[in-house]
């Protein structure tokens, strides 16, 4: 692993190719894996590709940045924490600025 990021109930790992993996709690989509309340082993996070350079893991939401400056957000959004202009929960990665 190139980088490991821990939050209250989940863990992310960026591998040497810049791909994102995660495991742990996902009740609010905070892992970015739809229709799965928890993940028991490292699982590739779909929909964001490689080149990941940074991950910010809030208590129930996640923000991911790649080496081209693109930002994906996912998880609980009840107070607009994802920056998408709404309060809808996003259980899979959404590209910030694309909606």
PDB file of N, CA and C in Angstrom:
ATOM      1  N   UNK A   1       0.841  -1.189   0.000  1.00  0.00           N
ATOM      2  CA  UNK A   1       0.000   0.000   0.000  1.00  0.00           C
ATOM      3  C   UNK A   1       0.880   1.245   0.000  1.00  0.00           C
ATOM      4  N   UNK A   2       0.436   2.237  -0.727  1.00  0.00           N
ATOM      5  CA  UNK A   2       1.154   3.500  -0.779  1.00  0.00           C
ATOM      6  C   UNK A   2       0.698   4.433   0.337  1.00  0.00           C
ATOM      7  N   UNK A   3      -0.592   4.343   0.694  1.00  0.00           N
ATOM      8  CA  UNK A   3      -1.155   5.215   1.719  1.00  0.00           C
ATOM      9  C   UNK A   3      -2.337   4.506   2.365  1.00  0.00           C
ATOM     10  N   UNK A   4      -2.511   4.694   3.683  1.00  0.00           N
ATOM     11  CA  UNK A   4      -3.643   4.132   4.418  1.00  0.00           C
ATOM     12  C   UNK A   4      -4.352   5.267   5.134  1.00  0.00           C
ATOM     13  N   UNK A   5      -5.692   5.294   5.035  1.00  0.00           N
ATOM     14  CA  UNK A   5      -6.514   6.329   5.643  1.00  0.00           C
ATOM     15  C   UNK A   5      -7.547   5.647   6.514  1.00  0.00           C
ATOM     16  N   UNK A   6      -7.654   6.055   7.772  1.00  0.00           N
ATOM     17  CA  UNK A   6      -8.622   5.448   8.692  1.00  0.00           C
ATOM     18  C   UNK A   6      -9.661   6.474   9.118  1.00  0.00           C
ATOM     19  N   UNK A   7     -10.895   6.029   9.217  1.00  0.00           N
ATOM     20  CA  UNK A   7     -11.985   6.828   9.759  1.00  0.00           C
ATOM     21  C   UNK A   7     -12.562   6.046  10.934  1.00  0.00           C
ATOM     22  N   UNK A   8     -13.665   6.526  11.496  1.00  0.00           N
ATOM     23  CA  UNK A   8     -14.188   5.913  12.711  1.00  0.00           C
ATOM     24  C   UNK A   8     -14.486   4.424  12.562  1.00  0.00           C
ATOM     25  N   UNK A   9     -15.075   4.000  11.466  1.00  0.00           N
ATOM     26  CA  UNK A   9     -15.463   2.590  11.308  1.00  0.00           C
ATOM     27  C   UNK A   9     -15.087   2.015   9.953  1.00  0.00           C
ATOM     28  N   UNK A  10     -14.158   2.654   9.247  1.00  0.00           N
ATOM     29  CA  UNK A  10     -13.753   2.143   7.939  1.00  0.00           C
ATOM     30  C   UNK A  10     -12.310   2.526   7.652  1.00  0.00           C
ATOM     31  N   UNK A  11     -11.733   1.810   6.695  1.00  0.00           N
ATOM     32  CA  UNK A  11     -10.343   2.033   6.319  1.00  0.00           C
ATOM     33  C   UNK A  11     -10.228   2.074   4.804  1.00  0.00           C
ATOM     34  N   UNK A  12      -9.391   2.967   4.295  1.00  0.00           N
ATOM     35  CA  UNK A  12      -9.082   3.039   2.872  1.00  0.00           C
ATOM     36  C   UNK A  12      -7.592   2.818   2.682  1.00  0.00           C
ATOM     37  N   UNK A  13      -7.249   2.292   1.521  1.00  0.00           N
ATOM     38  CA  UNK A  13      -5.860   2.069   1.155  1.00  0.00           C
ATOM     39  C   UNK A  13      -5.690   2.475  -0.308  1.00  0.00           C
ATOM     40  N   UNK A  14      -4.681   3.281  -0.593  1.00  0.00           N
ATOM     41  CA  UNK A  14      -4.320   3.599  -1.973  1.00  0.00           C
ATOM     42  C   UNK A  14      -3.155   2.688  -2.328  1.00  0.00           C
ATOM     43  N   UNK A  15      -3.333   1.863  -3.370  1.00  0.00           N
ATOM     44  CA  UNK A  15      -2.260   0.933  -3.733  1.00  0.00           C
ATOM     45  C   UNK A  15      -1.194   1.641  -4.572  1.00  0.00           C
ATOM     46  N   UNK A  16      -0.164   0.927  -4.930  1.00  0.00           N
ATOM     47  CA  UNK A  16       0.965   1.521  -5.650  1.00  0.00           C
ATOM     48  C   UNK A  16       0.610   2.014  -7.045  1.00  0.00           C
ATOM     49  N   UNK A  17      -0.527   1.557  -7.597  1.00  0.00           N
ATOM     50  CA  UNK A  17      -1.004   2.031  -8.903  1.00  0.00           C
ATOM     51  C   UNK A  17      -1.992   3.184  -8.764  1.00  0.00           C
ATOM     52  N   UNK A  18      -2.245   3.640  -7.538  1.00  0.00           N
ATOM     53  CA  UNK A  18      -3.171   4.741  -7.321  1.00  0.00           C
ATOM     54  C   UNK A  18      -4.625   4.336  -7.297  1.00  0.00           C
ATOM     55  N   UNK A  19      -4.897   3.045  -7.172  1.00  0.00           N
ATOM     56  CA  UNK A  19      -6.277   2.558  -7.069  1.00  0.00           C
ATOM     57  C   UNK A  19      -6.701   2.592  -5.602  1.00  0.00           C
ATOM     58  N   UNK A  20      -7.998   2.850  -5.372  1.00  0.00           N
ATOM     59  CA  UNK A  20      -8.523   2.961  -4.012  1.00  0.00           C
ATOM     60  C   UNK A  20      -9.253   1.691  -3.598  1.00  0.00           C
ATOM     61  N   UNK A  21      -8.959   1.235  -2.390  1.00  0.00           N
ATOM     62  CA  UNK A  21      -9.578   0.058  -1.791  1.00  0.00           C
ATOM     63  C   UNK A  21     -10.155   0.466  -0.441  1.00  0.00           C
ATOM     64  N   UNK A  22     -11.240  -0.196  -0.024  1.00  0.00           N
ATOM     65  CA  UNK A  22     -11.825   0.136   1.264  1.00  0.00           C
ATOM     66  C   UNK A  22     -12.495  -1.050   1.915  1.00  0.00           C
ATOM     67  N   UNK A  23     -12.691  -0.942   3.236  1.00  0.00           N
ATOM     68  CA  UNK A  23     -13.408  -1.970   3.989  1.00  0.00           C
ATOM     69  C   UNK A  23     -13.905  -1.363   5.295  1.00  0.00           C
ATOM     70  N   UNK A  24     -14.926  -2.014   5.869  1.00  0.00           N
ATOM     71  CA  UNK A  24     -15.521  -1.549   7.120  1.00  0.00           C
ATOM     72  C   UNK A  24     -16.972  -1.154   6.926  1.00  0.00           C
ATOM     73  N   UNK A  25     -17.429  -0.188   7.724  1.00  0.00           N
ATOM     74  CA  UNK A  25     -18.828   0.248   7.702  1.00  0.00           C
ATOM     75  C   UNK A  25     -19.161   0.987   6.414  1.00  0.00           C
ATOM     76  N   UNK A  26     -20.380   0.749   5.926  1.00  0.00           N
ATOM     77  CA  UNK A  26     -20.836   1.382   4.687  1.00  0.00           C
ATOM     78  C   UNK A  26     -22.342   1.628   4.731  1.00  0.00           C
ATOM     79  N   UNK A  27     -22.903   1.781   5.918  1.00  0.00           N
ATOM     80  CA  UNK A  27     -24.351   1.959   6.065  1.00  0.00           C
ATOM     81  C   UNK A  27     -24.880   3.185   5.337  1.00  0.00           C
ATOM     82  N   UNK A  28     -24.069   4.203   5.185  1.00  0.00           N
ATOM     83  CA  UNK A  28     -24.480   5.443   4.528  1.00  0.00           C
ATOM     84  C   UNK A  28     -23.760   5.672   3.206  1.00  0.00           C
ATOM     85  N   UNK A  29     -23.162   4.619   2.657  1.00  0.00           N
ATOM     86  CA  UNK A  29     -22.441   4.746   1.400  1.00  0.00           C
ATOM     87  C   UNK A  29     -21.066   5.360   1.544  1.00  0.00           C
ATOM     88  N   UNK A  30     -20.552   5.438   2.763  1.00  0.00           N
ATOM     89  CA  UNK A  30     -19.275   6.098   3.013  1.00  0.00           C
ATOM     90  C   UNK A  30     -18.065   5.357   2.445  1.00  0.00           C
ATOM     91  N   UNK A  31     -18.252   4.108   2.014  1.00  0.00           N
ATOM     92  CA  UNK A  31     -17.188   3.391   1.299  1.00  0.00           C
ATOM     93  C   UNK A  31     -17.308   3.559  -0.214  1.00  0.00           C
ATOM     94  N   UNK A  32     -18.458   4.045  -0.675  1.00  0.00           N
ATOM     95  CA  UNK A  32     -18.663   4.210  -2.113  1.00  0.00           C
ATOM     96  C   UNK A  32     -19.025   2.932  -2.832  1.00  0.00           C
ATOM     97  N   UNK A  33     -19.451   1.932  -2.076  1.00  0.00           N
ATOM     98  CA  UNK A  33     -19.855   0.650  -2.653  1.00  0.00           C
ATOM     99  C   UNK A  33     -21.358   0.510  -2.441  1.00  0.00           C
ATOM    100  N   UNK A  34     -22.176   0.618  -3.493  1.00  0.00           N
ATOM    101  CA  UNK A  34     -23.629   0.604  -3.330  1.00  0.00           C
ATOM    102  C   UNK A  34     -24.167  -0.734  -2.814  1.00  0.00           C
ATOM    103  N   UNK A  35     -25.279  -0.660  -2.079  1.00  0.00           N
ATOM    104  CA  UNK A  35     -26.062  -1.823  -1.630  1.00  0.00           C
ATOM    105  C   UNK A  35     -25.252  -2.823  -0.814  1.00  0.00           C
ATOM    106  N   UNK A  36     -24.396  -2.317   0.044  1.00  0.00           N
ATOM    107  CA  UNK A  36     -23.571  -3.197   0.879  1.00  0.00           C
ATOM    108  C   UNK A  36     -23.336  -2.482   2.214  1.00  0.00           C
ATOM    109  N   UNK A  37     -24.001  -2.903   3.305  1.00  0.00           N
ATOM    110  CA  UNK A  37     -23.900  -2.177   4.574  1.00  0.00           C
ATOM    111  C   UNK A  37     -22.538  -2.262   5.262  1.00  0.00           C
ATOM    112  N   UNK A  38     -21.773  -3.304   4.975  1.00  0.00           N
ATOM    113  CA  UNK A  38     -20.422  -3.417   5.521  1.00  0.00           C
ATOM    114  C   UNK A  38     -19.582  -4.313   4.619  1.00  0.00           C
ATOM    115  N   UNK A  39     -18.291  -4.105   4.650  1.00  0.00           N
ATOM    116  CA  UNK A  39     -17.362  -4.847   3.799  1.00  0.00           C
ATOM    117  C   UNK A  39     -16.280  -5.423   4.710  1.00  0.00           C
ATOM    118  N   UNK A  40     -16.091  -6.738   4.659  1.00  0.00           N
ATOM    119  CA  UNK A  40     -15.212  -7.416   5.606  1.00  0.00           C
ATOM    120  C   UNK A  40     -13.768  -7.588   5.150  1.00  0.00           C
ATOM    121  N   UNK A  41     -13.476  -7.255   3.895  1.00  0.00           N
ATOM    122  CA  UNK A  41     -12.102  -7.371   3.406  1.00  0.00           C
ATOM    123  C   UNK A  41     -11.850  -6.282   2.373  1.00  0.00           C
ATOM    124  N   UNK A  42     -10.591  -5.942   2.104  1.00  0.00           N
ATOM    125  CA  UNK A  42     -10.299  -4.883   1.130  1.00  0.00           C
ATOM    126  C   UNK A  42     -11.006  -5.121  -0.205  1.00  0.00           C
ATOM    127  N   UNK A  43     -11.754  -4.096  -0.639  1.00  0.00           N
ATOM    128  CA  UNK A  43     -12.551  -4.170  -1.863  1.00  0.00           C
ATOM    129  C   UNK A  43     -12.270  -2.929  -2.704  1.00  0.00           C
ATOM    130  N   UNK A  44     -12.058  -3.130  -3.998  1.00  0.00           N
ATOM    131  CA  UNK A  44     -11.791  -2.013  -4.906  1.00  0.00           C
ATOM    132  C   UNK A  44     -13.006  -1.092  -4.952  1.00  0.00           C
ATOM    133  N   UNK A  45     -12.779   0.210  -4.825  1.00  0.00           N
ATOM    134  CA  UNK A  45     -13.867   1.193  -4.884  1.00  0.00           C
ATOM    135  C   UNK A  45     -14.133   1.489  -6.357  1.00  0.00           C
ATOM    136  N   UNK A  46     -15.347   1.181  -6.829  1.00  0.00           N
ATOM    137  CA  UNK A  46     -15.648   1.332  -8.256  1.00  0.00           C
ATOM    138  C   UNK A  46     -15.919   2.782  -8.665  1.00  0.00           C
ATOM    139  N   UNK A  47     -15.714   3.068  -9.937  1.00  0.00           N
ATOM    140  CA  UNK A  47     -16.182   4.318 -10.516  1.00  0.00           C
ATOM    141  C   UNK A  47     -15.260   5.511 -10.433  1.00  0.00           C
ATOM    142  N   UNK A  48     -14.048   5.362  -9.884  1.00  0.00           N
ATOM    143  CA  UNK A  48     -13.171   6.530  -9.793  1.00  0.00           C
ATOM    144  C   UNK A  48     -11.833   6.350 -10.497  1.00  0.00           C
ATOM    145  N   UNK A  49     -11.522   5.160 -10.940  1.00  0.00           N
ATOM    146  CA  UNK A  49     -10.282   4.926 -11.672  1.00  0.00           C
ATOM    147  C   UNK A  49      -9.051   5.032 -10.800  1.00  0.00           C
ATOM    148  N   UNK A  50      -7.899   5.208 -11.433  1.00  0.00           N
ATOM    149  CA  UNK A  50      -6.628   5.259 -10.722  1.00  0.00           C
ATOM    150  C   UNK A  50      -6.124   6.671 -10.545  1.00  0.00           C
ATOM    151  N   UNK A  51      -4.878   6.780 -10.175  1.00  0.00           N
ATOM    152  CA  UNK A  51      -4.263   8.081  -9.969  1.00  0.00           C
ATOM    153  C   UNK A  51      -4.710   8.778  -8.702  1.00  0.00           C
ATOM    154  N   UNK A  52      -5.252   8.040  -7.746  1.00  0.00           N
ATOM    155  CA  UNK A  52      -5.728   8.648  -6.507  1.00  0.00           C
ATOM    156  C   UNK A  52      -4.525   9.107  -5.693  1.00  0.00           C
ATOM    157  N   UNK A  53      -4.573  10.362  -5.241  1.00  0.00           N
ATOM    158  CA  UNK A  53      -3.466  10.899  -4.455  1.00  0.00           C
ATOM    159  C   UNK A  53      -3.877  11.310  -3.048  1.00  0.00           C
ATOM    160  N   UNK A  54      -5.186  11.480  -2.795  1.00  0.00           N
ATOM    161  CA  UNK A  54      -5.605  11.924  -1.469  1.00  0.00           C
ATOM    162  C   UNK A  54      -7.013  11.450  -1.168  1.00  0.00           C
ATOM    163  N   UNK A  55      -7.249  11.139   0.096  1.00  0.00           N
ATOM    164  CA  UNK A  55      -8.569  10.742   0.580  1.00  0.00           C
ATOM    165  C   UNK A  55      -8.812  11.460   1.895  1.00  0.00           C
ATOM    166  N   UNK A  56      -9.975  12.096   2.029  1.00  0.00           N
ATOM    167  CA  UNK A  56     -10.409  12.681   3.294  1.00  0.00           C
ATOM    168  C   UNK A  56     -11.640  11.904   3.732  1.00  0.00           C
ATOM    169  N   UNK A  57     -11.556  11.287   4.896  1.00  0.00           N
ATOM    170  CA  UNK A  57     -12.647  10.447   5.385  1.00  0.00           C
ATOM    171  C   UNK A  57     -13.295  11.105   6.593  1.00  0.00           C
ATOM    172  N   UNK A  58     -14.484  11.690   6.366  1.00  0.00           N
ATOM    173  CA  UNK A  58     -15.252  12.242   7.470  1.00  0.00           C
ATOM    174  C   UNK A  58     -15.940  11.119   8.219  1.00  0.00           C
ATOM    175  N   UNK A  59     -16.758  11.459   9.194  1.00  0.00           N
ATOM    176  CA  UNK A  59     -17.397  10.403   9.980  1.00  0.00           C
ATOM    177  C   UNK A  59     -18.318   9.537   9.131  1.00  0.00           C
ATOM    178  N   UNK A  60     -19.055  10.125   8.182  1.00  0.00           N
ATOM    179  CA  UNK A  60     -19.992   9.346   7.366  1.00  0.00           C
ATOM    180  C   UNK A  60     -19.941   9.713   5.887  1.00  0.00           C
ATOM    181  N   UNK A  61     -18.905  10.417   5.462  1.00  0.00           N
ATOM    182  CA  UNK A  61     -18.741  10.727   4.043  1.00  0.00           C
ATOM    183  C   UNK A  61     -17.255  10.726   3.688  1.00  0.00           C
ATOM    184  N   UNK A  62     -16.978  10.655   2.384  1.00  0.00           N
ATOM    185  CA  UNK A  62     -15.598  10.543   1.917  1.00  0.00           C
ATOM    186  C   UNK A  62     -15.384  11.433   0.701  1.00  0.00           C
ATOM    187  N   UNK A  63     -14.198  12.027   0.610  1.00  0.00           N
ATOM    188  CA  UNK A  63     -13.814  12.853  -0.528  1.00  0.00           C
ATOM    189  C   UNK A  63     -12.482  12.315  -1.059  1.00  0.00           C
ATOM    190  N   UNK A  64     -12.402  12.106  -2.373  1.00  0.00           N
ATOM    191  CA  UNK A  64     -11.233  11.493  -3.003  1.00  0.00           C
ATOM    192  C   UNK A  64     -10.737  12.407  -4.126  1.00  0.00           C
ATOM    193  N   UNK A  65      -9.416  12.595  -4.212  1.00  0.00           N
ATOM    194  CA  UNK A  65      -8.819  13.440  -5.254  1.00  0.00           C
ATOM    195  C   UNK A  65      -7.811  12.623  -6.052  1.00  0.00           C
ATOM    196  N   UNK A  66      -7.826  12.839  -7.387  1.00  0.00           N
ATOM    197  CA  UNK A  66      -6.833  12.141  -8.216  1.00  0.00           C
ATOM    198  C   UNK A  66      -5.735  13.105  -8.669  1.00  0.00           C
ATOM    199  N   UNK A  67      -4.781  12.574  -9.411  1.00  0.00           N
ATOM    200  CA  UNK A  67      -3.627  13.366  -9.836  1.00  0.00           C
ATOM    201  C   UNK A  67      -3.930  14.372 -10.941  1.00  0.00           C
ATOM    202  N   UNK A  68      -5.178  14.420 -11.414  1.00  0.00           N
ATOM    203  CA  UNK A  68      -5.604  15.435 -12.384  1.00  0.00           C
ATOM    204  C   UNK A  68      -6.467  16.502 -11.724  1.00  0.00           C
ATOM    205  N   UNK A  69      -6.599  16.444 -10.402  1.00  0.00           N
ATOM    206  CA  UNK A  69      -7.388  17.417  -9.669  1.00  0.00           C
ATOM    207  C   UNK A  69      -8.874  17.122  -9.632  1.00  0.00           C
ATOM    208  N   UNK A  70      -9.289  15.985 -10.173  1.00  0.00           N
ATOM    209  CA  UNK A  70     -10.705  15.608 -10.136  1.00  0.00           C
ATOM    210  C   UNK A  70     -11.048  15.117  -8.733  1.00  0.00           C
ATOM    211  N   UNK A  71     -12.249  15.473  -8.265  1.00  0.00           N
ATOM    212  CA  UNK A  71     -12.672  15.127  -6.913  1.00  0.00           C
ATOM    213  C   UNK A  71     -13.980  14.357  -6.958  1.00  0.00           C
ATOM    214  N   UNK A  72     -13.996  13.216  -6.276  1.00  0.00           N
ATOM    215  CA  UNK A  72     -15.204  12.401  -6.124  1.00  0.00           C
ATOM    216  C   UNK A  72     -15.646  12.457  -4.682  1.00  0.00           C
ATOM    217  N   UNK A  73     -16.965  12.429  -4.477  1.00  0.00           N
ATOM    218  CA  UNK A  73     -17.542  12.465  -3.135  1.00  0.00           C
ATOM    219  C   UNK A  73     -18.575  11.357  -3.009  1.00  0.00           C
ATOM    220  N   UNK A  74     -18.725  10.822  -1.804  1.00  0.00           N
ATOM    221  CA  UNK A  74     -19.754   9.808  -1.562  1.00  0.00           C
ATOM    222  C   UNK A  74     -20.020   9.671  -0.073  1.00  0.00           C
ATOM    223  N   UNK A  75     -21.224   9.151   0.234  1.00  0.00           N
ATOM    224  CA  UNK A  75     -21.627   8.934   1.619  1.00  0.00           C
ATOM    225  C   UNK A  75     -22.812   9.788   2.021  1.00  0.00           C
ATOM    226  N   UNK A  76     -22.949   9.970   3.333  1.00  0.00           N
ATOM    227  CA  UNK A  76     -24.062  10.740   3.887  1.00  0.00           C
ATOM    228  C   UNK A  76     -23.907  12.206   3.496  1.00  0.00           C
ATOM    229  N   UNK A  77     -25.028  12.836   3.173  1.00  0.00           N
ATOM    230  CA  UNK A  77     -25.004  14.204   2.667  1.00  0.00           C
ATOM    231  C   UNK A  77     -26.141  15.017   3.261  1.00  0.00           C
ATOM    232  N   UNK A  78     -26.568  14.673   4.479  1.00  0.00           N
ATOM    233  CA  UNK A  78     -27.763  15.291   5.056  1.00  0.00           C
ATOM    234  C   UNK A  78     -27.626  16.798   5.260  1.00  0.00           C
ATOM    235  N   UNK A  79     -26.431  17.326   5.373  1.00  0.00           N
ATOM    236  CA  UNK A  79     -26.226  18.765   5.538  1.00  0.00           C
ATOM    237  C   UNK A  79     -25.464  19.366   4.360  1.00  0.00           C
ATOM    238  N   UNK A  80     -25.460  18.665   3.221  1.00  0.00           N
ATOM    239  CA  UNK A  80     -24.770  19.156   2.033  1.00  0.00           C
ATOM    240  C   UNK A  80     -23.256  19.034   2.102  1.00  0.00           C
ATOM    241  N   UNK A  81     -22.742  18.152   2.958  1.00  0.00           N
ATOM    242  CA  UNK A  81     -21.294  18.017   3.160  1.00  0.00           C
ATOM    243  C   UNK A  81     -20.539  17.604   1.901  1.00  0.00           C
ATOM    244  N   UNK A  82     -21.227  17.009   0.934  1.00  0.00           N
ATOM    245  CA  UNK A  82     -20.555  16.551  -0.281  1.00  0.00           C
ATOM    246  C   UNK A  82     -20.338  17.666  -1.300  1.00  0.00           C
ATOM    247  N   UNK A  83     -21.004  18.806  -1.110  1.00  0.00           N
ATOM    248  CA  UNK A  83     -20.808  19.935  -2.014  1.00  0.00           C
ATOM    249  C   UNK A  83     -21.488  19.799  -3.362  1.00  0.00           C
ATOM    250  N   UNK A  84     -22.510  18.945  -3.433  1.00  0.00           N
ATOM    251  CA  UNK A  84     -23.192  18.688  -4.703  1.00  0.00           C
ATOM    252  C   UNK A  84     -24.445  19.545  -4.911  1.00  0.00           C
ATOM    253  N   UNK A  85     -24.714  20.452  -3.998  1.00  0.00           N
ATOM    254  CA  UNK A  85     -25.882  21.315  -4.147  1.00  0.00           C
ATOM    255  C   UNK A  85     -27.181  20.649  -3.758  1.00  0.00           C
ATOM    256  N   UNK A  86     -27.099  19.535  -3.031  1.00  0.00           N
ATOM    257  CA  UNK A  86     -28.300  18.849  -2.557  1.00  0.00           C
ATOM    258  C   UNK A  86     -27.985  18.175  -1.231  1.00  0.00           C
ATOM    259  N   UNK A  87     -28.975  17.482  -0.675  1.00  0.00           N
ATOM    260  CA  UNK A  87     -28.774  16.755   0.584  1.00  0.00           C
ATOM    261  C   UNK A  87     -29.079  15.273   0.408  1.00  0.00           C
ATOM    262  N   UNK A  88     -28.945  14.789  -0.812  1.00  0.00           N
ATOM    263  CA  UNK A  88     -29.231  13.390  -1.130  1.00  0.00           C
ATOM    264  C   UNK A  88     -28.008  12.534  -0.801  1.00  0.00           C
ATOM    265  N   UNK A  89     -28.243  11.404  -0.149  1.00  0.00           N
ATOM    266  CA  UNK A  89     -27.160  10.459   0.129  1.00  0.00           C
ATOM    267  C   UNK A  89     -26.621   9.905  -1.182  1.00  0.00           C
ATOM    268  N   UNK A  90     -25.308   9.780  -1.282  1.00  0.00           N
ATOM    269  CA  UNK A  90     -24.662   9.256  -2.487  1.00  0.00           C
ATOM    270  C   UNK A  90     -23.863   8.010  -2.119  1.00  0.00           C
ATOM    271  N   UNK A  91     -24.431   6.807  -2.347  1.00  0.00           N
ATOM    272  CA  UNK A  91     -23.762   5.567  -1.960  1.00  0.00           C
ATOM    273  C   UNK A  91     -22.663   5.121  -2.918  1.00  0.00           C
ATOM    274  N   UNK A  92     -22.469   5.856  -3.993  1.00  0.00           N
ATOM    275  CA  UNK A  92     -21.374   5.552  -4.907  1.00  0.00           C
ATOM    276  C   UNK A  92     -20.733   6.868  -5.326  1.00  0.00           C
ATOM    277  N   UNK A  93     -19.491   6.846  -5.767  1.00  0.00           N
ATOM    278  CA  UNK A  93     -18.779   8.085  -6.072  1.00  0.00           C
ATOM    279  C   UNK A  93     -19.487   8.965  -7.108  1.00  0.00           C
ATOM    280  N   UNK A  94     -19.565  10.259  -6.783  1.00  0.00           N
ATOM    281  CA  UNK A  94     -20.080  11.270  -7.704  1.00  0.00           C
ATOM    282  C   UNK A  94     -18.967  12.276  -7.946  1.00  0.00           C
ATOM    283  N   UNK A  95     -18.740  12.621  -9.199  1.00  0.00           N
ATOM    284  CA  UNK A  95     -17.701  13.580  -9.553  1.00  0.00           C
ATOM    285  C   UNK A  95     -18.171  14.982  -9.191  1.00  0.00           C
ATOM    286  N   UNK A  96     -17.426  15.671  -8.365  1.00  0.00           N
ATOM    287  CA  UNK A  96     -17.779  17.021  -7.939  1.00  0.00           C
ATOM    288  C   UNK A  96     -17.690  17.958  -9.138  1.00  0.00           C
ATOM    289  N   UNK A  97     -18.722  18.768  -9.332  1.00  0.00           N
ATOM    290  CA  UNK A  97     -18.753  19.703 -10.443  1.00  0.00           C
ATOM    291  C   UNK A  97     -19.308  19.134 -11.730  1.00  0.00           C
ATOM    292  N   UNK A  98     -19.689  17.864 -11.723  1.00  0.00           N
ATOM    293  CA  UNK A  98     -20.195  17.228 -12.944  1.00  0.00           C
ATOM    294  C   UNK A  98     -21.710  17.165 -12.987  1.00  0.00           C
ATOM    295  N   UNK A  99     -22.377  17.553 -11.910  1.00  0.00           N
ATOM    296  CA  UNK A  99     -23.844  17.444 -11.883  1.00  0.00           C
ATOM    297  C   UNK A  99     -24.497  18.785 -12.073  1.00  0.00           C
TER     298      UNK A  99
END
